[in-house]
mmCIF file of C-alpha atoms in Angstrom:
data_model
loop_
_atom_site.group_PDB
_atom_site.id
_atom_site.type_symbol
_atom_site.label_atom_id
_atom_site.label_comp_id
_atom_site.label_asym_id
_atom_site.label_seq_id
_atom_site.Cartn_x
_atom_site.Cartn_y
_atom_site.Cartn_z
ATOM 1 C CA UNK A 1455 -1.865 -20.489 -5.056
ATOM 2 C CA UNK A 1456 0.929 -23.091 -4.749
ATOM 3 C CA UNK A 1457 2.785 -20.915 -2.256
ATOM 4 C CA UNK A 1458 -0.257 -20.812 0.003
ATOM 5 C CA UNK A 1459 -0.432 -24.600 0.068
ATOM 6 C CA UNK A 1460 3.279 -24.872 0.893
ATOM 7 C CA UNK A 1461 3.063 -22.259 3.675
ATOM 8 C CA UNK A 1462 0.257 -23.178 6.104
ATOM 9 C CA UNK A 1463 1.035 -20.040 8.108
ATOM 10 C CA UNK A 1464 2.666 -16.645 7.634
ATOM 11 C CA UNK A 1465 5.701 -15.754 9.767
ATOM 12 C CA UNK A 1466 6.287 -12.076 10.518
ATOM 13 C CA UNK A 1467 9.413 -10.907 12.338
ATOM 14 C CA UNK A 1468 9.571 -7.454 13.947
ATOM 15 C CA UNK A 1469 12.126 -5.428 15.875
ATOM 16 C CA UNK A 1470 11.734 -3.442 19.125
ATOM 17 C CA UNK A 1471 9.633 -0.298 18.883
ATOM 18 C CA UNK A 1472 7.540 -1.569 15.960
ATOM 19 C CA UNK A 1473 3.902 -2.425 16.720
ATOM 20 C CA UNK A 1474 2.339 -4.686 14.048
ATOM 21 C CA UNK A 1475 -1.001 -5.016 15.852
ATOM 22 C CA UNK A 1476 -3.178 -3.043 13.391
ATOM 23 C CA UNK A 1477 -1.928 -5.058 10.410
ATOM 24 C CA UNK A 1478 -2.302 -8.334 12.275
ATOM 25 C CA UNK A 1479 -5.969 -7.541 12.944
ATOM 26 C CA UNK A 1480 -6.629 -6.871 9.257
ATOM 27 C CA UNK A 1481 -4.867 -10.129 8.365
ATOM 28 C CA UNK A 1482 -7.016 -12.161 10.760
ATOM 29 C CA UNK A 1483 -10.162 -10.647 9.233
ATOM 30 C CA UNK A 1484 -9.050 -11.100 5.637
ATOM 31 C CA UNK A 1485 -7.358 -14.521 5.914
ATOM 32 C CA UNK A 1486 -8.849 -16.231 8.977
ATOM 33 C CA UNK A 1487 -7.688 -19.655 7.771
ATOM 34 C CA UNK A 1488 -3.997 -18.641 7.568
ATOM 35 C CA UNK A 1489 -2.418 -18.131 11.010
ATOM 36 C CA UNK A 1490 0.019 -15.226 11.339
ATOM 37 C CA UNK A 1491 2.943 -16.089 13.618
ATOM 38 C CA UNK A 1492 4.740 -13.119 15.208
ATOM 39 C CA UNK A 1493 8.432 -13.329 16.011
ATOM 40 C CA UNK A 1494 9.961 -10.531 18.119
ATOM 41 C CA UNK A 1495 13.756 -10.231 17.792
ATOM 42 C CA UNK A 1496 16.451 -7.733 18.832
ATOM 43 C CA UNK A 1497 17.140 -4.860 16.457
ATOM 44 C CA UNK A 1498 20.178 -6.485 14.824
ATOM 45 C CA UNK A 1499 18.470 -9.845 14.228
ATOM 46 C CA UNK A 1500 15.613 -8.727 11.980
ATOM 47 C CA UNK A 1501 17.536 -8.774 8.714
ATOM 48 C CA UNK A 1502 19.445 -11.939 9.662
ATOM 49 C CA UNK A 1503 16.192 -13.781 10.381
ATOM 50 C CA UNK A 1504 14.867 -12.908 6.917
ATOM 51 C CA UNK A 1505 18.112 -13.920 5.226
ATOM 52 C CA UNK A 1506 18.116 -17.311 6.916
ATOM 53 C CA UNK A 1507 14.479 -18.044 6.077
ATOM 54 C CA UNK A 1508 13.230 -17.743 9.632
ATOM 55 C CA UNK A 1509 10.345 -15.498 8.550
ATOM 56 C CA UNK A 1510 8.353 -14.731 5.408
ATOM 57 C CA UNK A 1511 8.503 -10.959 5.940
ATOM 58 C CA UNK A 1512 9.590 -8.514 8.581
ATOM 59 C CA UNK A 1513 9.011 -5.053 10.016
ATOM 60 C CA UNK A 1514 12.597 -3.837 10.344
ATOM 61 C CA UNK A 1515 14.599 -0.640 10.428
ATOM 62 C CA UNK A 1516 16.463 0.623 7.394
ATOM 63 C CA UNK A 1517 18.975 0.239 5.926
ATOM 64 C CA UNK A 1518 18.875 -3.378 4.740
ATOM 65 C CA UNK A 1519 20.841 -5.198 2.059
ATOM 66 C CA UNK A 1520 18.888 -4.353 -1.113
ATOM 67 C CA UNK A 1521 20.720 -7.051 -3.076
ATOM 68 C CA UNK A 1522 19.015 -9.729 -0.984
ATOM 69 C CA UNK A 1523 15.905 -8.123 0.483
ATOM 70 C CA UNK A 1524 13.088 -6.093 -1.020
ATOM 71 C CA UNK A 1525 11.893 -3.276 1.229
ATOM 72 C CA UNK A 1526 8.992 -0.831 1.301
ATOM 73 C CA UNK A 1527 9.549 2.189 3.599
ATOM 74 C CA UNK A 1528 6.523 2.705 5.856
ATOM 75 C CA UNK A 1529 7.259 5.671 8.116
ATOM 76 C CA UNK A 1530 10.006 7.660 9.839
ATOM 77 C CA UNK A 1531 10.125 8.140 13.599
ATOM 78 C CA UNK A 1532 10.748 11.258 15.619
ATOM 79 C CA UNK A 1533 14.088 11.150 17.431
ATOM 80 C CA UNK A 1534 14.078 12.071 21.123
ATOM 81 C CA UNK A 1535 16.659 12.491 23.851
ATOM 82 C CA UNK A 1536 16.031 10.554 27.076
ATOM 83 C CA UNK A 1537 17.177 12.013 30.415
ATOM 84 C CA UNK A 1538 16.204 12.065 34.130
ATOM 85 C CA UNK A 1539 13.130 14.121 35.026
ATOM 86 C CA UNK A 1540 15.161 16.537 37.155
ATOM 87 C CA UNK A 1541 17.632 17.232 34.317
ATOM 88 C CA UNK A 1542 17.952 20.822 33.067
ATOM 89 C CA UNK A 1543 16.778 19.716 29.591
ATOM 90 C CA UNK A 1544 13.299 19.135 31.049
ATOM 91 C CA UNK A 1545 12.684 22.911 30.912
ATOM 92 C CA UNK A 1546 12.749 22.843 27.090
ATOM 93 C CA UNK A 1547 9.910 21.764 24.808
ATOM 94 C CA UNK A 1548 12.338 20.817 22.035
ATOM 95 C CA UNK A 1549 16.068 20.156 22.031
ATOM 96 C CA UNK A 1550 18.777 20.742 19.406
ATOM 97 C CA UNK A 1551 21.899 18.629 18.978
ATOM 98 C CA UNK A 1552 24.038 21.610 20.002
ATOM 99 C CA UNK A 1553 22.276 21.604 23.382
ATOM 100 C CA UNK A 1554 23.938 18.251 24.091
ATOM 101 C CA UNK A 1555 27.486 19.492 23.516
ATOM 102 C CA UNK A 1556 28.447 19.195 27.190
ATOM 103 C CA UNK A 1557 26.448 16.032 27.892
ATOM 104 C CA UNK A 1558 27.685 12.461 27.882
ATOM 105 C CA UNK A 1559 25.707 10.848 25.073
ATOM 106 C CA UNK A 1560 25.531 7.064 25.058
ATOM 107 C CA UNK A 1561 26.068 5.159 21.836
ATOM 108 C CA UNK A 1562 24.723 1.607 22.308
ATOM 109 C CA UNK A 1563 25.874 -1.211 20.028
ATOM 110 C CA UNK A 1564 22.313 -1.601 18.724
ATOM 111 C CA UNK A 1565 22.075 2.090 17.757
ATOM 112 C CA UNK A 1566 19.207 2.593 15.295
ATOM 113 C CA UNK A 1567 20.067 6.143 14.185
ATOM 114 C CA UNK A 1568 23.266 5.453 12.266
ATOM 115 C CA UNK A 1569 25.581 7.527 14.456
ATOM 116 C CA UNK A 1570 29.322 7.056 14.200
ATOM 117 C CA UNK A 1571 32.055 8.122 16.577
ATOM 118 C CA UNK A 1572 32.503 11.256 14.464
ATOM 119 C CA UNK A 1573 28.823 12.202 14.144
ATOM 120 C CA UNK A 1574 27.600 11.416 17.654
ATOM 121 C CA UNK A 1575 26.920 14.712 19.455
ATOM 122 C CA UNK A 1576 28.114 15.530 22.960
ATOM 123 C CA UNK A 1577 30.903 13.777 24.848
ATOM 124 C CA UNK A 1578 31.326 10.032 24.315
ATOM 125 C CA UNK A 1579 30.964 7.609 27.200
ATOM 126 C CA UNK A 1580 33.937 5.512 28.362
ATOM 127 C CA UNK A 1581 32.397 2.408 26.747
ATOM 128 C CA UNK A 1582 29.482 1.652 24.476
ATOM 129 C CA UNK A 1583 26.514 -0.076 26.180
ATOM 130 C CA UNK A 1584 25.612 -3.476 24.732
ATOM 131 C CA UNK A 1585 21.999 -2.490 24.093
ATOM 132 C CA UNK A 1586 19.516 0.359 24.244
ATOM 133 C CA UNK A 1587 18.038 -1.203 27.366
ATOM 134 C CA UNK A 1588 21.446 -1.092 29.080
ATOM 135 C CA UNK A 1589 21.878 2.531 28.017
ATOM 136 C CA UNK A 1590 18.508 3.401 29.567
ATOM 137 C CA UNK A 1591 19.727 1.992 32.883
ATOM 138 C CA UNK A 1592 22.782 4.245 32.723
ATOM 139 C CA UNK A 1593 20.594 7.269 31.952
ATOM 140 C CA UNK A 1594 18.479 6.432 35.006
ATOM 141 C CA UNK A 1595 21.681 6.441 37.046
ATOM 142 C CA UNK A 1596 22.208 10.053 35.876
ATOM 143 C CA UNK A 1597 25.414 9.192 34.027
ATOM 144 C CA UNK A 1598 24.412 10.619 30.640
ATOM 145 C CA UNK A 1599 21.637 10.950 28.048
ATOM 146 C CA UNK A 1600 20.498 8.848 25.103
ATOM 147 C CA UNK A 1601 19.184 9.579 21.595
ATOM 148 C CA UNK A 1602 16.622 7.040 20.335
ATOM 149 C CA UNK A 1603 13.486 6.804 18.166
ATOM 150 C CA UNK A 1604 10.421 7.835 20.150
ATOM 151 C CA UNK A 1605 8.959 4.320 20.063
ATOM 152 C CA UNK A 1606 12.011 2.976 21.921
ATOM 153 C CA UNK A 1607 11.727 5.716 24.534
ATOM 154 C CA UNK A 1608 8.142 4.610 25.121
ATOM 155 C CA UNK A 1609 9.089 0.931 25.104
ATOM 156 C CA UNK A 1610 11.703 1.475 27.852
ATOM 157 C CA UNK A 1611 9.620 4.018 29.785
ATOM 158 C CA UNK A 1612 10.516 4.610 33.424
ATOM 159 C CA UNK A 1613 8.831 6.902 35.913
ATOM 160 C CA UNK A 1614 12.102 8.650 36.712
ATOM 161 C CA UNK A 1615 12.887 9.417 33.057
ATOM 162 C CA UNK A 1616 11.399 11.663 30.418
ATOM 163 C CA UNK A 1617 12.293 12.757 26.877
ATOM 164 C CA UNK A 1618 12.075 15.650 24.424
ATOM 165 C CA UNK A 1619 12.085 15.692 20.597
ATOM 166 C CA UNK A 1620 15.324 16.625 18.839
ATOM 167 C CA UNK A 1621 14.452 18.498 15.654
ATOM 168 C CA UNK A 1622 17.790 18.284 13.838
ATOM 169 C CA UNK A 1623 18.699 14.695 14.711
ATOM 170 C CA UNK A 1624 18.737 11.855 12.161
ATOM 171 C CA UNK A 1625 15.619 9.681 12.122
ATOM 172 C CA UNK A 1626 15.020 5.944 12.025
ATOM 173 C CA UNK A 1627 12.892 4.604 9.177
ATOM 174 C CA UNK A 1628 10.718 1.487 9.532
ATOM 175 C CA UNK A 1629 10.129 -0.710 6.494
ATOM 176 C CA UNK A 1630 8.438 -3.922 5.436
ATOM 177 C CA UNK A 1631 11.117 -6.256 4.077
ATOM 178 C CA UNK A 1632 11.175 -9.769 2.631
ATOM 179 C CA UNK A 1633 13.610 -11.992 0.663
ATOM 180 C CA UNK A 1634 13.525 -11.089 -3.021
ATOM 181 C CA UNK A 1635 13.511 -14.733 -4.093
ATOM 182 C CA UNK A 1636 10.525 -15.576 -1.890
ATOM 183 C CA UNK A 1637 7.868 -13.056 -2.919
ATOM 184 C CA UNK A 1638 4.943 -15.413 -2.324
ATOM 185 C CA UNK A 1639 1.198 -14.806 -2.606
ATOM 186 C CA UNK A 1640 1.042 -14.403 1.160
ATOM 187 C CA UNK A 1641 3.792 -11.791 1.066
ATOM 188 C CA UNK A 1642 1.826 -9.935 -1.623
ATOM 189 C CA UNK A 1643 -1.234 -10.129 0.623
ATOM 190 C CA UNK A 1644 0.631 -8.577 3.555
ATOM 191 C CA UNK A 1645 2.061 -5.876 1.293
ATOM 192 C CA UNK A 1646 -1.499 -5.005 0.299
ATOM 193 C CA UNK A 1647 -2.534 -4.802 3.950
ATOM 194 C CA UNK A 1648 0.252 -2.441 5.043
ATOM 195 C CA UNK A 1649 -0.405 -0.282 1.974
ATOM 196 C CA UNK A 1650 -4.099 -0.058 2.777
ATOM 197 C CA UNK A 1651 -5.408 -1.948 -0.239
ATOM 198 C CA UNK A 1652 -8.960 -3.263 -0.104
ATOM 199 C CA UNK A 1653 -9.777 -6.934 -0.681
ATOM 200 C CA UNK A 1654 -10.860 -6.253 -4.260
ATOM 201 C CA UNK A 1655 -7.674 -4.343 -5.118
ATOM 202 C CA UNK A 1656 -5.307 -6.818 -3.496
ATOM 203 C CA UNK A 1657 -2.737 -8.580 -5.646
ATOM 204 C CA UNK A 1658 -2.745 -11.618 -3.411
ATOM 205 C CA UNK A 1659 -5.486 -13.872 -2.269
ATOM 206 C CA UNK A 1660 -8.084 -11.091 -2.156
ATOM 207 C CA UNK A 1661 -7.843 -10.648 -5.913
ATOM 208 C CA UNK A 1662 -8.765 -14.292 -6.466
ATOM 209 C CA UNK A 1663 -11.753 -13.986 -4.167
ATOM 210 C CA UNK A 1664 -12.985 -10.826 -5.845
ATOM 211 C CA UNK A 1665 -13.017 -12.327 -9.358
ATOM 212 C CA UNK A 1666 -16.038 -14.675 -8.928
ATOM 213 C CA UNK A 1667 -18.095 -11.767 -7.604
ATOM 214 C CA UNK A 1668 -17.422 -9.756 -10.728
ATOM 215 C CA UNK A 1669 -18.470 -12.529 -13.155
ATOM 216 C CA UNK A 1670 -22.198 -12.679 -12.257
ATOM 217 C CA UNK A 1671 -22.413 -8.893 -12.542
ATOM 218 C CA UNK A 1672 -20.846 -9.079 -15.979
ATOM 219 C CA UNK A 1673 -23.169 -11.868 -17.015
ATOM 220 C CA UNK A 1674 -26.160 -9.985 -15.678
ATOM 221 C CA UNK A 1675 -25.088 -6.954 -17.605
ATOM 222 C CA UNK A 1676 -24.744 -9.096 -20.709
ATOM 223 C CA UNK A 1677 -28.285 -10.456 -20.311
ATOM 224 C CA UNK A 1678 -29.635 -6.937 -19.994
ATOM 225 C CA UNK A 1679 -28.121 -5.730 -23.240
ATOM 226 C CA UNK A 1680 -30.365 -7.542 -25.799
ATOM 227 C CA UNK A 1681 -33.470 -5.697 -24.567
ATOM 228 C CA UNK A 1682 -32.545 -2.263 -25.938
ATOM 229 C CA UNK A 1683 -31.161 -3.977 -29.054
ATOM 230 C CA UNK A 1684 -34.426 -5.828 -29.587
ATOM 231 C CA UNK A 1685 -36.478 -2.692 -29.129
ATOM 232 C CA UNK A 1686 -34.141 -0.759 -31.376
ATOM 233 C CA UNK A 1687 -34.261 -3.546 -33.922
ATOM 234 C CA UNK A 1688 -38.038 -3.473 -34.051
ATOM 235 C CA UNK A 1689 -38.001 0.262 -34.420
ATOM 236 C CA UNK A 1690 -35.342 0.133 -37.042
ATOM 237 C CA UNK A 1691 -37.148 -2.702 -38.762
ATOM 238 C CA UNK A 1692 -40.340 -0.668 -38.826
ATOM 239 C CA UNK A 1693 -38.492 2.256 -40.229
ATOM 240 C CA UNK A 1694 -36.787 0.037 -42.695
ATOM 241 C CA UNK A 1695 -40.046 -1.519 -43.753
ATOM 242 C CA UNK A 1696 -41.694 1.886 -43.965
ATOM 243 C CA UNK A 1697 -38.801 3.211 -45.972
ATOM 244 C CA UNK A 1698 -39.022 0.279 -48.334
ATOM 245 C CA UNK A 1699 -42.760 0.728 -48.704
ATOM 246 C CA UNK A 1700 -42.550 4.444 -49.147
ATOM 247 C CA UNK A 1701 -39.575 4.081 -51.376
ATOM 248 C CA UNK A 1702 -41.394 1.526 -53.431
ATOM 249 C CA UNK A 1703 -44.354 3.780 -53.849
ATOM 250 C CA UNK A 1704 -42.244 6.797 -54.578
ATOM 251 C CA UNK A 1705 -39.949 4.928 -56.819
ATOM 252 C CA UNK A 1706 -42.758 3.092 -58.530
ATOM 253 C CA UNK A 1707 -44.724 6.300 -58.940
ATOM 254 C CA UNK A 1708 -41.712 8.028 -60.427
ATOM 255 C CA UNK A 1709 -40.861 5.237 -62.800
ATOM 256 C CA UNK A 1710 -44.365 4.305 -63.906
ATOM 257 C CA UNK A 1711 -46.188 7.558 -63.302
ATOM 258 C CA UNK A 1712 -44.022 9.818 -65.408
ATOM 259 C CA UNK A 1713 -44.066 7.703 -68.531
ATOM 260 C CA UNK A 1714 -47.731 6.787 -68.064
ATOM 261 C CA UNK A 1715 -48.805 10.334 -67.481
ATOM 262 C CA UNK A 1716 -46.728 11.473 -70.335
ATOM 263 C CA UNK A 1717 -48.041 8.699 -72.586
ATOM 264 C CA UNK A 1718 -51.609 9.306 -71.642
ATOM 265 C CA UNK A 1719 -51.294 13.012 -72.202
ATOM 266 C CA UNK A 1720 -49.569 12.568 -75.473
ATOM 267 C CA UNK A 1721 -51.884 9.743 -76.494
ATOM 268 C CA UNK A 1722 -54.984 11.700 -75.607
ATOM 269 C CA UNK A 1723 -53.960 14.691 -77.624
ATOM 270 C CA UNK A 1724 -53.094 12.490 -80.572
ATOM 271 C CA UNK A 1725 -56.453 10.717 -80.527
ATOM 272 C CA UNK A 1726 -58.346 13.959 -80.193
ATOM 273 C CA UNK A 1727 -56.403 15.414 -83.049
ATOM 274 C CA UNK A 1728 -57.095 12.365 -85.173
ATOM 275 C CA UNK A 1729 -60.791 12.450 -84.334
ATOM 276 C CA UNK A 1730 -60.985 16.130 -85.085
ATOM 277 C CA UNK A 1731 -59.432 15.894 -88.502
ATOM 278 C CA UNK A 1732 -61.760 15.466 -91.459
ATOM 279 C CA UNK A 1733 -61.223 12.358 -93.410
ATOM 280 C CA UNK A 1734 -60.163 12.842 -96.908
#
């Protein structure tokens, strides 16, 4: 709980194409007293912001430096090729990398797919665009095409452009990352949210709130237990008493009855024999 007192708010950095809205809504419902501050940065600045302490956690694209940051992969995106609407590729429902062999394929400096000069399909452009946004402008000018995650194609949507999925292209993977040395209670809470944990199963603040609710139920269950014990005790006691009484009678009858009956029988016969004998 110390970390929550030190951090009055939670800072979440995210890169283009990632939409944290659904997780932010859950956070506001679960922790209404802890503001969540969103920080949008360019693709290459997500990891740097986390390293420098500018955010508590971030929604970034893999890979990241695993020696410094912890990361939980969330999902992989479909890769698409962006081109003008009147391009011949528009006739296809799905495109393969080999279909781009004769096309100029832009390779922006903020490429999110991990292409190199040797793996990039098609013909390379004269120069690499500074950003995906700049590459989109060149595509709109009908200079070439661009491979990007589908979320970036939607982010930079233009009426004169369209896109198609590329089945055999590499994909970009989005992850939740945070500095390994700063895994605070609030970070644990956000991890629980993106993983779909309920309040009661959360490892963060939700777990502390769920504990008091469980105690009264346990106490109530404890108060309910003596009743069957008491009833069982009375029944057992009655049986015990009955067993002692019956045992006493049976035992007493066996111990006293056998000798007494035997004595009486033997004594009776002896007396009758004595009375029946003539005195001499």
